[in-house]
PDB file of C-alpha atoms in Angstrom:
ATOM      1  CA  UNK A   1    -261.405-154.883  28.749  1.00 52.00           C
ATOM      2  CA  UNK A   2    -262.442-151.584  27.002  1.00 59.00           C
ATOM      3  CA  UNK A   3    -265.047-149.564  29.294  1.00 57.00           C
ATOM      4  CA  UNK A   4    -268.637-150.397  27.903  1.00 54.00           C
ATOM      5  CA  UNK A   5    -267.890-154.210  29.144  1.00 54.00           C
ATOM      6  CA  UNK A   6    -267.186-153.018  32.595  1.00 56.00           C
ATOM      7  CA  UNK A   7    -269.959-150.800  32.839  1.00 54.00           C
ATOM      8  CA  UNK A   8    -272.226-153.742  31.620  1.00 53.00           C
ATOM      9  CA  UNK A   9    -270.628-156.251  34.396  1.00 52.00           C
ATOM     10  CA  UNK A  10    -270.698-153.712  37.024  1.00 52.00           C
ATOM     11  CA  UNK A  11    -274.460-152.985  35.918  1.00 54.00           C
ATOM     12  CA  UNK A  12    -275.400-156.535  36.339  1.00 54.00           C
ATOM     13  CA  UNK A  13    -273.167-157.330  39.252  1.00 51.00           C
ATOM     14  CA  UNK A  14    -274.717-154.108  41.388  1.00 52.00           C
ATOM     15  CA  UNK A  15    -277.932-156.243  41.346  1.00 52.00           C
ATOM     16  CA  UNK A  16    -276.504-158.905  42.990  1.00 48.00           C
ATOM     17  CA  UNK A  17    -274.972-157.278  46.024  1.00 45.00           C
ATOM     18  CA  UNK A  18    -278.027-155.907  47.070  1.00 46.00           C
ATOM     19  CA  UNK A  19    -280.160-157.053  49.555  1.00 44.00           C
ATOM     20  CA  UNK A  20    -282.777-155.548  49.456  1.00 44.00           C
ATOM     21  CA  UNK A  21    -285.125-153.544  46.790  1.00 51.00           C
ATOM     22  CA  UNK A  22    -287.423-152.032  48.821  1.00 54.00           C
ATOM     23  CA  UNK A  23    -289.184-148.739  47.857  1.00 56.00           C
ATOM     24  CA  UNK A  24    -287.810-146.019  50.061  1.00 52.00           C
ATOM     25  CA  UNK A  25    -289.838-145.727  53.108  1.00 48.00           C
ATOM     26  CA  UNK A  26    -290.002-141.975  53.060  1.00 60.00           C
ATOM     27  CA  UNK A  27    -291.173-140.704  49.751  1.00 73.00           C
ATOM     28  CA  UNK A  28    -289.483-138.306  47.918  1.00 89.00           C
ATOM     29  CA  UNK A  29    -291.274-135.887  45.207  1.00 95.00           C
ATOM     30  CA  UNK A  30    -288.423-135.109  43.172  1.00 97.00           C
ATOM     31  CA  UNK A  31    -286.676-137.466  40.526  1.00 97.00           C
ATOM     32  CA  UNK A  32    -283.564-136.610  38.256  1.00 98.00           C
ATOM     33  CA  UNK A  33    -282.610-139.558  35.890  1.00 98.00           C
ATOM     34  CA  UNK A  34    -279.656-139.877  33.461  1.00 98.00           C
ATOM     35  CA  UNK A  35    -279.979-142.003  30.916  1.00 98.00           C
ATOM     36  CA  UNK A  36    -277.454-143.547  28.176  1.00 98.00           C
ATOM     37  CA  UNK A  37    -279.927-145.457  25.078  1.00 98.00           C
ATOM     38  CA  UNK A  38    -280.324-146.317  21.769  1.00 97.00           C
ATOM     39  CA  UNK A  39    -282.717-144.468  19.396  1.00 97.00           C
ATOM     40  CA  UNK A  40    -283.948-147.409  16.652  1.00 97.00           C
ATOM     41  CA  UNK A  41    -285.105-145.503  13.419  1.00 96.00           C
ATOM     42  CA  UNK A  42    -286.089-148.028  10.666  1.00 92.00           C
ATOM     43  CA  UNK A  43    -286.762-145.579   8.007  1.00 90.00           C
ATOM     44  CA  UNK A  44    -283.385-144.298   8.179  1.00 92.00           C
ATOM     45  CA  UNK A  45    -281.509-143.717   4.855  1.00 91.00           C
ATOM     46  CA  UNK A  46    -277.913-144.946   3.864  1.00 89.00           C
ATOM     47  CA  UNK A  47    -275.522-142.322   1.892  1.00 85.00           C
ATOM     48  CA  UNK A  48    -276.843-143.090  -1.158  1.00 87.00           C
ATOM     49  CA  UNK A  49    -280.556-142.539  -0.646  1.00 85.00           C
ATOM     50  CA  UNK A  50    -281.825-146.505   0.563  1.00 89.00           C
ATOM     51  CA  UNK A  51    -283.731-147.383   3.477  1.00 90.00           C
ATOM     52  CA  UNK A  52    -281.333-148.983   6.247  1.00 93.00           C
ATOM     53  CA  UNK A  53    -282.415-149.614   9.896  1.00 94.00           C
ATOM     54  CA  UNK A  54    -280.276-147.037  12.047  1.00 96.00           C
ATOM     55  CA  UNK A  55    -279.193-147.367  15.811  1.00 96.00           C
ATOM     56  CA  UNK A  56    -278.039-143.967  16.792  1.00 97.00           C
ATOM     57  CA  UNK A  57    -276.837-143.487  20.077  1.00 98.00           C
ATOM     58  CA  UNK A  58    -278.456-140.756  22.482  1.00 98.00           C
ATOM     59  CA  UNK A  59    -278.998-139.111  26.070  1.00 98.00           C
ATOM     60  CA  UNK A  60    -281.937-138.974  28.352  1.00 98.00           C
ATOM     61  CA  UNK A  61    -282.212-136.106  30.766  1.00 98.00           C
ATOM     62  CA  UNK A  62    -285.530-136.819  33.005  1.00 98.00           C
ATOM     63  CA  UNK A  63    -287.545-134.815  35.542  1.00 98.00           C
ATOM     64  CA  UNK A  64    -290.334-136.452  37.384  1.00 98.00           C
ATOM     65  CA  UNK A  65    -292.472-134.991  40.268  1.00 98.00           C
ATOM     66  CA  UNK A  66    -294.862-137.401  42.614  1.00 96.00           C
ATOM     67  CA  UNK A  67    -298.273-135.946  42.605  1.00 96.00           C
ATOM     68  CA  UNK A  68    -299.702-139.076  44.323  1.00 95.00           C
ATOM     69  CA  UNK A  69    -298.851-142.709  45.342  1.00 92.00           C
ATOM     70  CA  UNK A  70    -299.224-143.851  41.674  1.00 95.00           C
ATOM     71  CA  UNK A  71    -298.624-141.046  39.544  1.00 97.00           C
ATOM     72  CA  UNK A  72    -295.676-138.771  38.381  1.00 97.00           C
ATOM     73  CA  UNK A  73    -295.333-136.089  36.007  1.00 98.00           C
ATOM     74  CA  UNK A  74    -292.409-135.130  34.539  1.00 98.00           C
ATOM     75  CA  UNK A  75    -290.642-132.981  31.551  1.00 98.00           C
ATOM     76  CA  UNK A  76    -288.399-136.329  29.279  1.00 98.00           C
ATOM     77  CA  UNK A  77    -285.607-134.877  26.888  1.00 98.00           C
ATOM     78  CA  UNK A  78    -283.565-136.931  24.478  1.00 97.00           C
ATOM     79  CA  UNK A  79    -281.168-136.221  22.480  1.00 98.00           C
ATOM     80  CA  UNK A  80    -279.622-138.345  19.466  1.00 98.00           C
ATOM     81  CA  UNK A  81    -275.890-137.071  19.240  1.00 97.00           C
ATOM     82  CA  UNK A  82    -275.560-137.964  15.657  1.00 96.00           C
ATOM     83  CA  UNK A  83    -276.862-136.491  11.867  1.00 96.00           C
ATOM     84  CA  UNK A  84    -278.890-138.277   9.722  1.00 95.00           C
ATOM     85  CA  UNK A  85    -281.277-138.556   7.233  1.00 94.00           C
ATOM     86  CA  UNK A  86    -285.185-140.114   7.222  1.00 93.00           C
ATOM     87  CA  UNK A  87    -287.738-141.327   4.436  1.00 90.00           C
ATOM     88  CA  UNK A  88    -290.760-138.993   5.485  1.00 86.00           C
ATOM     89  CA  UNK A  89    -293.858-140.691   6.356  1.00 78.00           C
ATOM     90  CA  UNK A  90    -297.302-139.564   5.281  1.00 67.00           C
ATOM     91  CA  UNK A  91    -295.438-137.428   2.535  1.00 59.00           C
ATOM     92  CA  UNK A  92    -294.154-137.278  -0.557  1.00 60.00           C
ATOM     93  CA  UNK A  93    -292.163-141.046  -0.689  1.00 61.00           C
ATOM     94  CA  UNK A  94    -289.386-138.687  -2.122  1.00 68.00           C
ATOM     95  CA  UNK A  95    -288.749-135.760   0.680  1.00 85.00           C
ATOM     96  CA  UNK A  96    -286.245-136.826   2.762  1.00 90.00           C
ATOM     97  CA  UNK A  97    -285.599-135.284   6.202  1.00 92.00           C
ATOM     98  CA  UNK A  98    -282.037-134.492   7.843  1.00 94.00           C
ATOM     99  CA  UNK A  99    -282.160-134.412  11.432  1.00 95.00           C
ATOM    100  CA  UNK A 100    -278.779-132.444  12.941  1.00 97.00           C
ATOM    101  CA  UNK A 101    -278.719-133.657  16.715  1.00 98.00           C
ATOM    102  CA  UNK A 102    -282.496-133.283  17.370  1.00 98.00           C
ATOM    103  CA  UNK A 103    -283.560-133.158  20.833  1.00 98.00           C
ATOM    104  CA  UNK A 104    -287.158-134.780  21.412  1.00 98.00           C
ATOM    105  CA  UNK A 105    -288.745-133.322  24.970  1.00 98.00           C
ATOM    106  CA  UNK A 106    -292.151-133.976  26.156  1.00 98.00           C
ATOM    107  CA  UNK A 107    -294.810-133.671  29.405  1.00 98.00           C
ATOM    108  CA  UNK A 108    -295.201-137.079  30.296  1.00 98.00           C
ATOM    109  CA  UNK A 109    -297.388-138.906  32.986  1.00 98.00           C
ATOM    110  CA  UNK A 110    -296.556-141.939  34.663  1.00 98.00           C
ATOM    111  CA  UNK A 111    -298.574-144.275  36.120  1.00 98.00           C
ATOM    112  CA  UNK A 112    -297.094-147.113  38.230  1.00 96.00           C
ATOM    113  CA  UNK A 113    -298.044-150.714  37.589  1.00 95.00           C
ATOM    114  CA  UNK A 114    -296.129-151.987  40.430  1.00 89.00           C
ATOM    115  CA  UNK A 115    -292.955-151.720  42.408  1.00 87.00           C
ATOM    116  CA  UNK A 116    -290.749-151.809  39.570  1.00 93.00           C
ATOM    117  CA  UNK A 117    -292.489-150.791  36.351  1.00 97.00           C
ATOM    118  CA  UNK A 118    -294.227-147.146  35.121  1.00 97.00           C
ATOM    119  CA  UNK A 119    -296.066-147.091  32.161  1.00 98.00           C
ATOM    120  CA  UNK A 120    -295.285-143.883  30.655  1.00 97.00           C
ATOM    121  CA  UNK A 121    -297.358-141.196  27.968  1.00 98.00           C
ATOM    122  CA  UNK A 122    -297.136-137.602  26.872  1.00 98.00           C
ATOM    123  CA  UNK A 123    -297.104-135.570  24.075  1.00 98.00           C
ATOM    124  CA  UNK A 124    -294.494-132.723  23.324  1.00 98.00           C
ATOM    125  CA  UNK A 125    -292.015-131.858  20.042  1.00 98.00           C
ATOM    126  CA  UNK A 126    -289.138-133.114  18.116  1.00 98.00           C
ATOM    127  CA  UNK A 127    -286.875-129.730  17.446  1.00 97.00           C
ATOM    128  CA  UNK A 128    -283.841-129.857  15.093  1.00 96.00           C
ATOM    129  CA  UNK A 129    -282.514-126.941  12.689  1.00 93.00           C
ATOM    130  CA  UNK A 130    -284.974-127.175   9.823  1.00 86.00           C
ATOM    131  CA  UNK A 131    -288.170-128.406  11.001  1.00 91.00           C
ATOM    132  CA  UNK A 132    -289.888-129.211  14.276  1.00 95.00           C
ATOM    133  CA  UNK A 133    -292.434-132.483  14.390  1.00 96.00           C
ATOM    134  CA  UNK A 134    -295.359-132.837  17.336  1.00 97.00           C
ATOM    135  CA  UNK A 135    -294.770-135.964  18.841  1.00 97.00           C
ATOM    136  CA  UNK A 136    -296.798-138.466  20.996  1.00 98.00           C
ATOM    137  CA  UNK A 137    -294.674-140.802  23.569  1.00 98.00           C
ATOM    138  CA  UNK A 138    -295.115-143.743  24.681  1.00 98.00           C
ATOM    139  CA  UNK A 139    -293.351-146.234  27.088  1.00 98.00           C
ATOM    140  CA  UNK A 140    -292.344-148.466  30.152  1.00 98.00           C
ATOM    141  CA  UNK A 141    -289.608-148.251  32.694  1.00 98.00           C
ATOM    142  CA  UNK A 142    -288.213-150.721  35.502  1.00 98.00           C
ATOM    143  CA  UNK A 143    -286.760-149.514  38.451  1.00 96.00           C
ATOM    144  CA  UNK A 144    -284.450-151.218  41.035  1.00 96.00           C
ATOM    145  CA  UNK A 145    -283.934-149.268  44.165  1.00 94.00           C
ATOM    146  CA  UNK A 146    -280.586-149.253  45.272  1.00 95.00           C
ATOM    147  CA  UNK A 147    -280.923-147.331  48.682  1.00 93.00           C
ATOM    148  CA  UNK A 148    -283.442-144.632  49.799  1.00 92.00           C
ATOM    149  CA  UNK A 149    -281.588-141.827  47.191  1.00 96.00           C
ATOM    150  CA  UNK A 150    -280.487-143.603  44.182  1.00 97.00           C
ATOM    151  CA  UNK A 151    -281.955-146.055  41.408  1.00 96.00           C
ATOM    152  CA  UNK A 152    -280.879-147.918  38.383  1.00 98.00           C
ATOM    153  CA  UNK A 153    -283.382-147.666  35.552  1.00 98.00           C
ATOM    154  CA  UNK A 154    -284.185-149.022  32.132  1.00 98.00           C
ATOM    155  CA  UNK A 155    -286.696-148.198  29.931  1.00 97.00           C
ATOM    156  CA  UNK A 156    -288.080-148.165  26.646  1.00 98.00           C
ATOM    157  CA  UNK A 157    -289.877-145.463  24.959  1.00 98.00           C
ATOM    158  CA  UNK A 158    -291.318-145.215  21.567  1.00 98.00           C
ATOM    159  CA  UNK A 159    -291.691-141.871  19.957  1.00 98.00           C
ATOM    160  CA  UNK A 160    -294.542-141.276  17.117  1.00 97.00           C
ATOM    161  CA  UNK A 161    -293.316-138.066  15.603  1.00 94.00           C
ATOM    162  CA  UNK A 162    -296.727-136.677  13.299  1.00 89.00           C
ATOM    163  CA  UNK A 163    -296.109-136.584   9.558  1.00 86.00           C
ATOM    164  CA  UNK A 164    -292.441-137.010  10.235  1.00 91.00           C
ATOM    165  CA  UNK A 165    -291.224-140.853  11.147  1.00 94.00           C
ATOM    166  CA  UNK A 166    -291.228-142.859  13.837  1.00 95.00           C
ATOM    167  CA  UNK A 167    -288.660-144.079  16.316  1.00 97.00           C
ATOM    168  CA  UNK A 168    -288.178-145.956  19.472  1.00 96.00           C
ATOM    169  CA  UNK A 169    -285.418-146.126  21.801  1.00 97.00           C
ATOM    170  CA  UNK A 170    -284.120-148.445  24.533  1.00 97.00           C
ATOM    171  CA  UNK A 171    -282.137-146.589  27.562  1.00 98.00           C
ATOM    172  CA  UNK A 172    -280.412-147.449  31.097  1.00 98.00           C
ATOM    173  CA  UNK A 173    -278.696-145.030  33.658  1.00 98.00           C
ATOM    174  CA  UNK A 174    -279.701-143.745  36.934  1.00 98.00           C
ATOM    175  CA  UNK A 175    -282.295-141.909  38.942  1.00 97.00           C
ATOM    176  CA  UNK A 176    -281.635-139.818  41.828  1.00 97.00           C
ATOM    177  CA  UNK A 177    -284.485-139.094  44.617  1.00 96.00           C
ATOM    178  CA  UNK A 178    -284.710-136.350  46.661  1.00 95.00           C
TER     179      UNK A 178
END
């Protein structure tokens, strides 16, 4: 079995062998989450200049700090660990953007909907050599508490990056409390 189908059994089987999902009963104000995800750009370009749906793979590197019983705030980063190129939207149908590893980071605030899900928004940058893009983000994430310290995440986020393209991505990894 190569290694991304036993991290995918292991992911579903942890779920299993746990009893129980309770929040932590002391609260912790600090979260640090690792995340492995997808970023889904459909106005990618191919080699020889057509549009062609792209599924890049990237990282997630999270803060979040509890300011109350519902709400977080927190600095995400992402970055997709590959070059490519994107039809610009709201320009010229012609200009065509390469994007060299760009890391996307933004203030976000998250308000929880209940035990499990955040609904998350901010607004912060897109920065790659060449050009930086303002970006708004939006999302959700589901959280499964494995003991008082650690939790198993997935989210989805979709990034609106302003005059530049659009792109959304689909994540999973971890989240330490403390």
């Amino acid at each position: 079995m190569n290694t991304v189908t036993i991290f995918f059994v292991v992911v579903l089987l942890i779920p299993c062998t746990v009893l129980a999902q309770e929040p932590p009963a002391q609260h912790k104000k600090h979260q640090l989450q690792v995340l492995i995800s997808h970023t889904q750009i459909h106005s990618g370009l191919d080699l020889e200049g057509n549009r062609k749906w792209q599924s890049l793979p990237s990282w997630g590197l999270n803060y979040n700090f509890q300011v109350a019983d519902t709400w977080k705030i927190g600095l995400h980063s992402d970055i997709v660990v590959e070059d490519f190129q994107v039809a610009a939207m709201g320009r010229n149908e012609a200009e065509v953007l390469d994007r060299s590893y760009p890391i996307a980071s933004a203030l976000v605030a998250s308000r929880k909907l209940a035990d499990h899900f955040q609904l998350l928004i901010g607004i912060g940058g897109e920065f790659a050599p060449g050009q930086r893009f303002l970006l708004f983000r939006g999302g959700i994430e589901y959280g499964y508490y494995l003991d008082e310290n650690w939790e198993l995440i997935g989210n989805v986020t979709n990034d609106f990056k302003w005059e530049a393209y659009n792109s959304w991505a689909i994540g999973m990894g971890v989240s330490r409390l403390f």
